[in-house]
CSV table of C-alpha atoms and ligand atoms in Angstrom, one decimal:
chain,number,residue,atom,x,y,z
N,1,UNK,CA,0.0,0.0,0.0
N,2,UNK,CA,1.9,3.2,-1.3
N,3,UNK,CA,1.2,5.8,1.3
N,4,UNK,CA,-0.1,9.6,0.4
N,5,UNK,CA,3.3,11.2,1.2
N,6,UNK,CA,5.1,8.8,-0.8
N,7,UNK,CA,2.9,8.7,-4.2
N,8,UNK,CA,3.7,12.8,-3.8
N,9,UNK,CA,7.3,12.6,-3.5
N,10,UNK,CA,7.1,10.0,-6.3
N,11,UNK,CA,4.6,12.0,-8.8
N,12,UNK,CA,5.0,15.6,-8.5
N,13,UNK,CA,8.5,18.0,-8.4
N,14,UNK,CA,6.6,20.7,-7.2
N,15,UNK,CA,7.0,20.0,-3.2
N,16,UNK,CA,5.1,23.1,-2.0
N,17,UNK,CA,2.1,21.7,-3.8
N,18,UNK,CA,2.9,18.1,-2.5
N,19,UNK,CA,3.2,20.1,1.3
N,20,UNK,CA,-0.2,21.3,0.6
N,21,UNK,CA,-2.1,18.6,0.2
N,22,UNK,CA,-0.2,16.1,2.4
N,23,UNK,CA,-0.8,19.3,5.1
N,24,UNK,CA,-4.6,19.8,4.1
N,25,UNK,CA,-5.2,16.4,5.1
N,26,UNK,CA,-4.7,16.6,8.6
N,27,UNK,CA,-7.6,19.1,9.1
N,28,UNK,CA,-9.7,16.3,7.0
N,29,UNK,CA,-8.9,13.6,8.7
N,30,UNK,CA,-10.1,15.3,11.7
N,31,UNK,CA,-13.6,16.4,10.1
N,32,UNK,CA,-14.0,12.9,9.0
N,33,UNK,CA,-13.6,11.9,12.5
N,34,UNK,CA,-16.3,14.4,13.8
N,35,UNK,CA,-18.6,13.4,11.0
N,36,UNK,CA,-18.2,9.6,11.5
N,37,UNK,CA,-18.6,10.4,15.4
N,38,UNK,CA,-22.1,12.0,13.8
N,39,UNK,CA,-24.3,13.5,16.7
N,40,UNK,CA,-21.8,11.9,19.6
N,41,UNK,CA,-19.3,14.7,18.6
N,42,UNK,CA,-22.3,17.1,19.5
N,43,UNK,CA,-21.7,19.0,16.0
N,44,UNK,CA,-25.2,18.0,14.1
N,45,UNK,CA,-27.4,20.5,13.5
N,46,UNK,CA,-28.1,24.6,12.2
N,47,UNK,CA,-25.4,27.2,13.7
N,48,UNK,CA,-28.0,29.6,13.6
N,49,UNK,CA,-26.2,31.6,11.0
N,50,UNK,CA,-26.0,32.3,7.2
N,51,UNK,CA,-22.9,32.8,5.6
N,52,UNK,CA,-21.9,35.3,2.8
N,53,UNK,CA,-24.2,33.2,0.3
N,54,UNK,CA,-26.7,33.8,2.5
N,55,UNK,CA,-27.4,30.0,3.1
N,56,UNK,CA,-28.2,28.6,6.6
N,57,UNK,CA,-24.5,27.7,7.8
N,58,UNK,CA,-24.5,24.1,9.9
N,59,UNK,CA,-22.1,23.9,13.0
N,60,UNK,CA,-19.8,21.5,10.8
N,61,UNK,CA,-19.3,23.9,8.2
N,62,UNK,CA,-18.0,26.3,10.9
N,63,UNK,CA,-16.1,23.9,12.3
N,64,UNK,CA,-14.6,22.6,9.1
N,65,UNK,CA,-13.8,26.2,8.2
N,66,UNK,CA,-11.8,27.0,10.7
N,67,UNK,CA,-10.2,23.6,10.8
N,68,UNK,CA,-8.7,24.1,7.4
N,69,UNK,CA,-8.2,28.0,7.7
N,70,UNK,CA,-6.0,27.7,10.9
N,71,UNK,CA,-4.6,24.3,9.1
N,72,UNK,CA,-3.5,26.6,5.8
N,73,UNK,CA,-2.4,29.1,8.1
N,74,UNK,CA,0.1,27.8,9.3
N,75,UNK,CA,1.4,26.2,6.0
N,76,UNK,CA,4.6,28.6,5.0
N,77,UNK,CA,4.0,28.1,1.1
N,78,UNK,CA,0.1,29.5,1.4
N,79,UNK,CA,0.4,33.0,0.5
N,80,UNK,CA,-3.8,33.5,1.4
N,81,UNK,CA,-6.7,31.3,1.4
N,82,UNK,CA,-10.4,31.7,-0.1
N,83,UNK,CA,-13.5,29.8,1.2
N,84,UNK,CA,-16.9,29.4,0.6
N,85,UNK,CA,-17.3,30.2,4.4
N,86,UNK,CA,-15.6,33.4,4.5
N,87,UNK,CA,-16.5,36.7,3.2
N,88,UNK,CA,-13.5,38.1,1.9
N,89,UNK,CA,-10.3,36.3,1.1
N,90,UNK,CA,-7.5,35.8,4.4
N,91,UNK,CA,-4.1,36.4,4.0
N,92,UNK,CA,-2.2,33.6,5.1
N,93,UNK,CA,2.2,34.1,4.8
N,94,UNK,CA,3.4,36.8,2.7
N,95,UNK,CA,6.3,34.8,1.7
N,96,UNK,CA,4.1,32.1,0.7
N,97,UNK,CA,3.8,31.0,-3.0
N,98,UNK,CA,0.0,29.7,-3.5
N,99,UNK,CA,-3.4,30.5,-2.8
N,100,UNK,CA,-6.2,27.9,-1.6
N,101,UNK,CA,-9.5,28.4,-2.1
N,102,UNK,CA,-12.3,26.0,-0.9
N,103,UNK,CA,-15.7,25.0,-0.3
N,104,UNK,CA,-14.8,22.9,3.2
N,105,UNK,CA,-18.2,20.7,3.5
N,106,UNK,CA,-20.0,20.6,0.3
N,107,UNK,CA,-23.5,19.3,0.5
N,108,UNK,CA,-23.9,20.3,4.6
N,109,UNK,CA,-27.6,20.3,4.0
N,110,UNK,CA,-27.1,16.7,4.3
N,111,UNK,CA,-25.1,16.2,7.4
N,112,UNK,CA,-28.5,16.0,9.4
N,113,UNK,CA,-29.8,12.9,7.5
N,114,UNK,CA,-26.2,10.7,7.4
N,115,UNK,CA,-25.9,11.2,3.6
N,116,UNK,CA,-22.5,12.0,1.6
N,117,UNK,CA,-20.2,15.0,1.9
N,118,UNK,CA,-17.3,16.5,0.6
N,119,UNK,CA,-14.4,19.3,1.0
N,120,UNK,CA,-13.3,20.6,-2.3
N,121,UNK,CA,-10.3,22.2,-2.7
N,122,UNK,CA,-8.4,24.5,-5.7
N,123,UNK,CA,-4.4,25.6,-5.6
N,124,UNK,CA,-3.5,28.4,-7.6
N,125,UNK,CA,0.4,30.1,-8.1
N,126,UNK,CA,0.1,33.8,-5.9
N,127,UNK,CA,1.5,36.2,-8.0
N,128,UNK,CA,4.6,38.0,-7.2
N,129,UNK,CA,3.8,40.3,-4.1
N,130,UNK,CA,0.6,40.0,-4.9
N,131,UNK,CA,-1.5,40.6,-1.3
N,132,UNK,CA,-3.2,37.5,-0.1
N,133,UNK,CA,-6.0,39.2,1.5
N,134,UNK,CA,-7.3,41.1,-2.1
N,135,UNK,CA,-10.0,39.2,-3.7
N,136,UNK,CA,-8.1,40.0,-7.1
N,137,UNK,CA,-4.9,38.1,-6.5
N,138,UNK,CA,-7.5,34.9,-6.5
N,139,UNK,CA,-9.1,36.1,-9.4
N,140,UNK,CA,-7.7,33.5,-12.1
N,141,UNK,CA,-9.2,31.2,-14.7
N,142,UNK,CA,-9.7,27.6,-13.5
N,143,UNK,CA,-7.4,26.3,-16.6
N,144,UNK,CA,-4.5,28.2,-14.0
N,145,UNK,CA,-5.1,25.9,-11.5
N,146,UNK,CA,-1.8,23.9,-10.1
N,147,UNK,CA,-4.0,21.3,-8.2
N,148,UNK,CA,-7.1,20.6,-7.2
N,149,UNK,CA,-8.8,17.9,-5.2
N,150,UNK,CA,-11.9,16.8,-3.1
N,151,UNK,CA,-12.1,14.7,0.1
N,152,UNK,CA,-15.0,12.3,-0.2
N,153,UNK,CA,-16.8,11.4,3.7
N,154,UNK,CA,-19.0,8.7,2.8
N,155,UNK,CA,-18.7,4.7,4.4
N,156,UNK,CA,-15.2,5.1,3.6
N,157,UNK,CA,-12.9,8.5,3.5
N,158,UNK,CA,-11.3,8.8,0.1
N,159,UNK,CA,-9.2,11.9,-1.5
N,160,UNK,CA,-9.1,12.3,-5.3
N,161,UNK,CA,-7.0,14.7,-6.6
N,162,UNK,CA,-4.7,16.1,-9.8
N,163,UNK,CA,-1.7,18.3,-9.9
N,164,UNK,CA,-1.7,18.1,-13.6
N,165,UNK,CA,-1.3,14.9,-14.2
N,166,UNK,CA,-4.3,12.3,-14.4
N,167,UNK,CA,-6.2,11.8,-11.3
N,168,UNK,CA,-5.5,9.4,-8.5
N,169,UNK,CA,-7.6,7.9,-5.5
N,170,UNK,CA,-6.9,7.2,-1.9
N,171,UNK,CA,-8.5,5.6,1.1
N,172,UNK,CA,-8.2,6.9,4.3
N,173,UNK,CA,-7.1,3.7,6.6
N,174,UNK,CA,-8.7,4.5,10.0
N,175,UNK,CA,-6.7,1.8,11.5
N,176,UNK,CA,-2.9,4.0,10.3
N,177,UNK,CA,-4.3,7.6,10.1
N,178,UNK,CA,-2.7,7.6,6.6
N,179,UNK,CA,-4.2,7.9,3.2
N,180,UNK,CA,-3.4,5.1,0.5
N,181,UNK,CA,-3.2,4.9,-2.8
N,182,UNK,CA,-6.3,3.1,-4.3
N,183,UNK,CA,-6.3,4.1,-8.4
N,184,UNK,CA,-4.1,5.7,-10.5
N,185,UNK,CA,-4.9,7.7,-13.7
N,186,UNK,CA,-8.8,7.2,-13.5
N,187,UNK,CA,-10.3,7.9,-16.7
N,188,UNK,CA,-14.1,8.6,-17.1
N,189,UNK,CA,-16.3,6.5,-19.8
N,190,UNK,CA,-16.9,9.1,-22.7
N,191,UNK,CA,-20.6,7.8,-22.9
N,192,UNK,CA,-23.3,7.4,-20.2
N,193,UNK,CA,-26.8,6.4,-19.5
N,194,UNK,CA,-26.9,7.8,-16.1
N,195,UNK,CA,-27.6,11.6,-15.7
N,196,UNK,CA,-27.9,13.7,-12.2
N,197,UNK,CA,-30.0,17.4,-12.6
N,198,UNK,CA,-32.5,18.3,-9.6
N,199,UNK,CA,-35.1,17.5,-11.4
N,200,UNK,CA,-38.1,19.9,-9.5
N,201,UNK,CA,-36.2,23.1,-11.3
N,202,UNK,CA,-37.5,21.7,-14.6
N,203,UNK,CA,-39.8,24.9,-15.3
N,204,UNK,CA,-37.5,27.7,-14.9
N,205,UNK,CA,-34.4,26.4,-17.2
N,206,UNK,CA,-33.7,27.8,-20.3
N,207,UNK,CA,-35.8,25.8,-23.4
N,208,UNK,CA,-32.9,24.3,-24.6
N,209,UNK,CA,-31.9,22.6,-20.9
N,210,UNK,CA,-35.7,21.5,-21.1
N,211,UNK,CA,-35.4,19.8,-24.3
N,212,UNK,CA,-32.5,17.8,-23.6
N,213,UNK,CA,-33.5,16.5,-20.4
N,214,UNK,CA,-36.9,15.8,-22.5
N,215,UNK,CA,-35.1,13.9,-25.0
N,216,UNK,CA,-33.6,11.9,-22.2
N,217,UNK,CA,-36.3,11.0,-20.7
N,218,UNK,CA,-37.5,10.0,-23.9
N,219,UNK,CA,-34.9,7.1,-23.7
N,220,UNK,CA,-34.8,4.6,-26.3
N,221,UNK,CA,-37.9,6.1,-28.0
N,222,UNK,CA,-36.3,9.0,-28.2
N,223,UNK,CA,-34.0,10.8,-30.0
N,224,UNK,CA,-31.2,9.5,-28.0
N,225,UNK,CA,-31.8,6.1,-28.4
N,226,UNK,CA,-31.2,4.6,-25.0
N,227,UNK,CA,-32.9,4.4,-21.8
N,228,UNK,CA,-31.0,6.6,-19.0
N,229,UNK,CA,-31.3,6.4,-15.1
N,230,UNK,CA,-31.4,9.2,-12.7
N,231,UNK,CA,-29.3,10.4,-9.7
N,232,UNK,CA,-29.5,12.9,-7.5
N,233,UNK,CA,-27.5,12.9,-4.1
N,234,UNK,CA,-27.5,16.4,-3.6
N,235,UNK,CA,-24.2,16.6,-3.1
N,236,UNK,CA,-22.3,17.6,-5.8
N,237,UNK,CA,-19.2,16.0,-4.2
N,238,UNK,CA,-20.9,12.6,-4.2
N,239,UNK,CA,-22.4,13.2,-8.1
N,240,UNK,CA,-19.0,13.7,-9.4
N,241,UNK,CA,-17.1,11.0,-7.3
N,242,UNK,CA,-19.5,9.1,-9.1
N,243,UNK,CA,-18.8,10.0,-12.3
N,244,UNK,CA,-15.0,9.5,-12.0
N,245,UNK,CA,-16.2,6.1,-11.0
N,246,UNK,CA,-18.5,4.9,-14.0
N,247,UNK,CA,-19.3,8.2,-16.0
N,248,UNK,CA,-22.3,10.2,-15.9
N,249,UNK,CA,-23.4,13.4,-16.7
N,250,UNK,CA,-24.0,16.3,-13.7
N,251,UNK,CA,-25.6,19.4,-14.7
N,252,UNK,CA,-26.6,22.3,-12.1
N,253,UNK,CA,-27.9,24.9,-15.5
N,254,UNK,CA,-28.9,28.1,-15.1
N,255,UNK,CA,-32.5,28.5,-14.2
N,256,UNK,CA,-34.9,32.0,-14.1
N,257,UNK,CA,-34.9,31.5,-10.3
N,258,UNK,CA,-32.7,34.3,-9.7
N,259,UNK,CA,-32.1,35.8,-13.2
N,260,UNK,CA,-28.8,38.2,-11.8
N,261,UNK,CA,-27.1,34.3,-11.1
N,262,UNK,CA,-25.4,32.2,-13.9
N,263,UNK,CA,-26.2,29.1,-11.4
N,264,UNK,CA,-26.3,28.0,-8.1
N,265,UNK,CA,-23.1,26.6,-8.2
N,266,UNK,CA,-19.9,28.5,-7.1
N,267,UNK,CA,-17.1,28.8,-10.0
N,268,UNK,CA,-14.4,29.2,-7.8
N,269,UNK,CA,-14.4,26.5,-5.2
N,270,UNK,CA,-17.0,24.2,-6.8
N,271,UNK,CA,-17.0,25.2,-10.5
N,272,UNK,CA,-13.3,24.8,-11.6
N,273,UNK,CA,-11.5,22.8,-9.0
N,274,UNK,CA,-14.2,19.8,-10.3
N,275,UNK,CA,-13.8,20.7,-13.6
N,276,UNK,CA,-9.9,20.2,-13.6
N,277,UNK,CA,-10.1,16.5,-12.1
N,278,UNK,CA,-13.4,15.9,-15.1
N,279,UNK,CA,-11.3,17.3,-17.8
N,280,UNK,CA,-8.2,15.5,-16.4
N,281,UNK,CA,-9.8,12.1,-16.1
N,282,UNK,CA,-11.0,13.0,-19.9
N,283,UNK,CA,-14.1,14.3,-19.4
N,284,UNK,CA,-15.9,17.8,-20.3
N,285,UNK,CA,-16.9,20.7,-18.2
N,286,UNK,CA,-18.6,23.4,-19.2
N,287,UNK,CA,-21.5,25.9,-18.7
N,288,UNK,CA,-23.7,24.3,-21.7
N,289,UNK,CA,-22.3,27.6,-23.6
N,290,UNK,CA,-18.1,27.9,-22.5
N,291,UNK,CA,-15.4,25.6,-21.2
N,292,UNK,CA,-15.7,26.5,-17.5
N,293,UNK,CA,-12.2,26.4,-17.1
N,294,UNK,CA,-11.8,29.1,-19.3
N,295,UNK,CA,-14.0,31.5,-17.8
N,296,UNK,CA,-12.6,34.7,-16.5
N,297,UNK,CA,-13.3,35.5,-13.1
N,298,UNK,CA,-14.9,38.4,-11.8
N,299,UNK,CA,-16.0,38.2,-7.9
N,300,UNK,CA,-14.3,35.3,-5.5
N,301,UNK,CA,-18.4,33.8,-5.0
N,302,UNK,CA,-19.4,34.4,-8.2
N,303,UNK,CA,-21.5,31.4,-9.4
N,304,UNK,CA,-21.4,29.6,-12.7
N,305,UNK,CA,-24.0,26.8,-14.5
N,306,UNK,CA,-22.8,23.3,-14.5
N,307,UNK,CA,-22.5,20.7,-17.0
N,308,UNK,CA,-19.6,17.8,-16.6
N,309,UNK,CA,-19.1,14.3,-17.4
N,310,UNK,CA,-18.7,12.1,-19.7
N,311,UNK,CA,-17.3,13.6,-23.0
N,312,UNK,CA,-19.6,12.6,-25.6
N,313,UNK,CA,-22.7,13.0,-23.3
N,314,UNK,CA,-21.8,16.5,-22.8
N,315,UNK,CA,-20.7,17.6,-26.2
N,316,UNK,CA,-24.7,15.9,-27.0
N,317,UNK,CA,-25.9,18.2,-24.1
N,318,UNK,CA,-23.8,21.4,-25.7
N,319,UNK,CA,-25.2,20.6,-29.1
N,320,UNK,CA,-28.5,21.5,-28.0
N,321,UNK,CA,-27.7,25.0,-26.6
N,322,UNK,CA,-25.8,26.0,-30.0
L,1,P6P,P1,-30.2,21.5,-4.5
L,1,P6P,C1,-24.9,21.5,-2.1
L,1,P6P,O1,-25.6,22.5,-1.4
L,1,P6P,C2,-24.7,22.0,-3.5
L,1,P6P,O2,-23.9,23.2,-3.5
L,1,P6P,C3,-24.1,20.9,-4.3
L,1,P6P,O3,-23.2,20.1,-3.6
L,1,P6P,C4,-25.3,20.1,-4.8
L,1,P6P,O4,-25.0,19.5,-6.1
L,1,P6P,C5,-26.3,21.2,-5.0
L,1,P6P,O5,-26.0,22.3,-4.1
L,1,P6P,C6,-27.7,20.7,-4.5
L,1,P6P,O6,-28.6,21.7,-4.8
L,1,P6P,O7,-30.9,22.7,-5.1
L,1,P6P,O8,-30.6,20.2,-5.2
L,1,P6P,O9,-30.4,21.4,-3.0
């Protein structure tokens, strides 16, 4: 079993990313700890507060927050750090050379009911005296990313992540405290016949969202030609994991909801860090209109639409918003 710190030393040259990541899983391994301890830790439940997105914020996403801040923090190669948590980007060590950004438990709404979870993370290159706590020294295009990675707390702990190079998988052994290599170089079916959309927004996306999921419900009568299944965990964490495990497609499109918001979705934290493991594993991510990777920021929470998986599925579901 090749340990996390070794499959580093071994795969990248770029040791202050390696530090990172090795580093960032000590705060993880203690939030799986607190979710596995579930309400025994005392942590279930609202904390009675929203955050900047203005969504109810559950004590475990405090928690976690802080966990990984004060984690980062003390990480001499982290120039500043970005969460989903936080209002405004924290400066971290001014001699450091990258910036984190994160979303530390995606899919909290579940927490209460046992069901999936994730932290996502995203490692940019700081510019040269560029000042950690300015939203614009974060405000790069995902295909800039040096890294990015999610931590998976479901029966068992995994951590996926890419620094450029394919995508690889580790377990968390509970019985050494280490991370182990699982897979190397995971690569995503280009076609499906599983999709994951929420379904109950059907009626405010745009007509050409609505006709595609029409034609796939349609299955083998329809234009498509096959019968598809549905999933929806609600976590887009667990949606994705899945599709680096046997395809799919995930979309989170923009809907008339809120028409000032391209999506739910954040583009940051959520958007691009899953887009680089997708695209790495040789999938496609995009907005159902642009690469999402190539999207040039504008605001550190902006949100973006969602559409990633398999290739060919999503170059189908692109083909019906030319
Ligand atoms: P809905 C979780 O809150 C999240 O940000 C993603 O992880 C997930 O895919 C999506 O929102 C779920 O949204 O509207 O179905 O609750």
């Amino acid at each position: 079993m090749q340990r996390l710190r070794t499959f580093l030393d071994s795969h990248t040259d770029n040791k202050d990313v390696a530090n990172i990541i090795d580093g960032l899983m000590v705060s993880c391994k203690d939030i799986a700890y607190r979710l596995n301890l579930g309400s025994l830790a005392g942590v279930i439940g609202s904390a009675e507060q929203e955050n900047v997105q203005g969504e109810c914020q559950k004590l475990l996403d405090v928690i976690s927050n802080d966990l990984i801040k004060d984690c980062l923090a003390a990480m001499p190669q982290v120039r500043g750090l970005a969460s989903e948590e936080e209002p405004d980007p924290v400066a971290c060590n001014k001699d450091g050379d990258y910036l984190v950004l994160f979303d530390p438990l995606d899919g909290s709404s579940n927490i209460d009911v046992n069901v999936t979870v994730g932290t996502i993370f995203s490692i940019l290159k700081a510019a040269p005296g560029a000042d950690g706590a300015s939203e614009s020294t974060y405000l790069q295009a995902g295909n800039q990313q040096v890294a990015a990675g999610y931590v998976l707390y479901g029966q068992s702990t995994l951590l996926l992540f890419s620094t450029g190079n394919g995508v690889h998988a580790f377990t968390l052994d509970p019985r050494i405290g280490e991370f182990v290599l699982e897979r190397e170089n995971i690569s995503i079916p280009a076609t499906t016949s599983e999709f994951a959309i929420n379904m109950s927004n059907q009626r405010f996306w745009l007509p050409e969202m609505q006709n595609y999921v029409a034609d796939l419900l349609q299955g083998e009568e329809g234009p498509l030609g096959k019968r598809y299944n549905m999933r929806w965990i609600a976590s887009m964490v667990a949606e994705i994991h899945r599709i680096l495990t046997r395809g799919g497609i995930f979309m989170y499109p923009y809907d008339s909801r809120d028409p000032s918001k391209p999506g739910k979705l954040r583009l940051m934290y959520e958007g691009n860090p899953m887009s680089m493991l997708v695209e790495q594993a040789g999938g496609k991510a995009s907005t159902a209109f642009d690469d999402i990777m190539a999207i040039d920021p504008e605001a550190i929470h902006q949100r973006v639409s969602v559409v990633m998986g398999s290739a060919d599925e999503v170059t189908t579901a692109i083909s019906y918003h030319k």
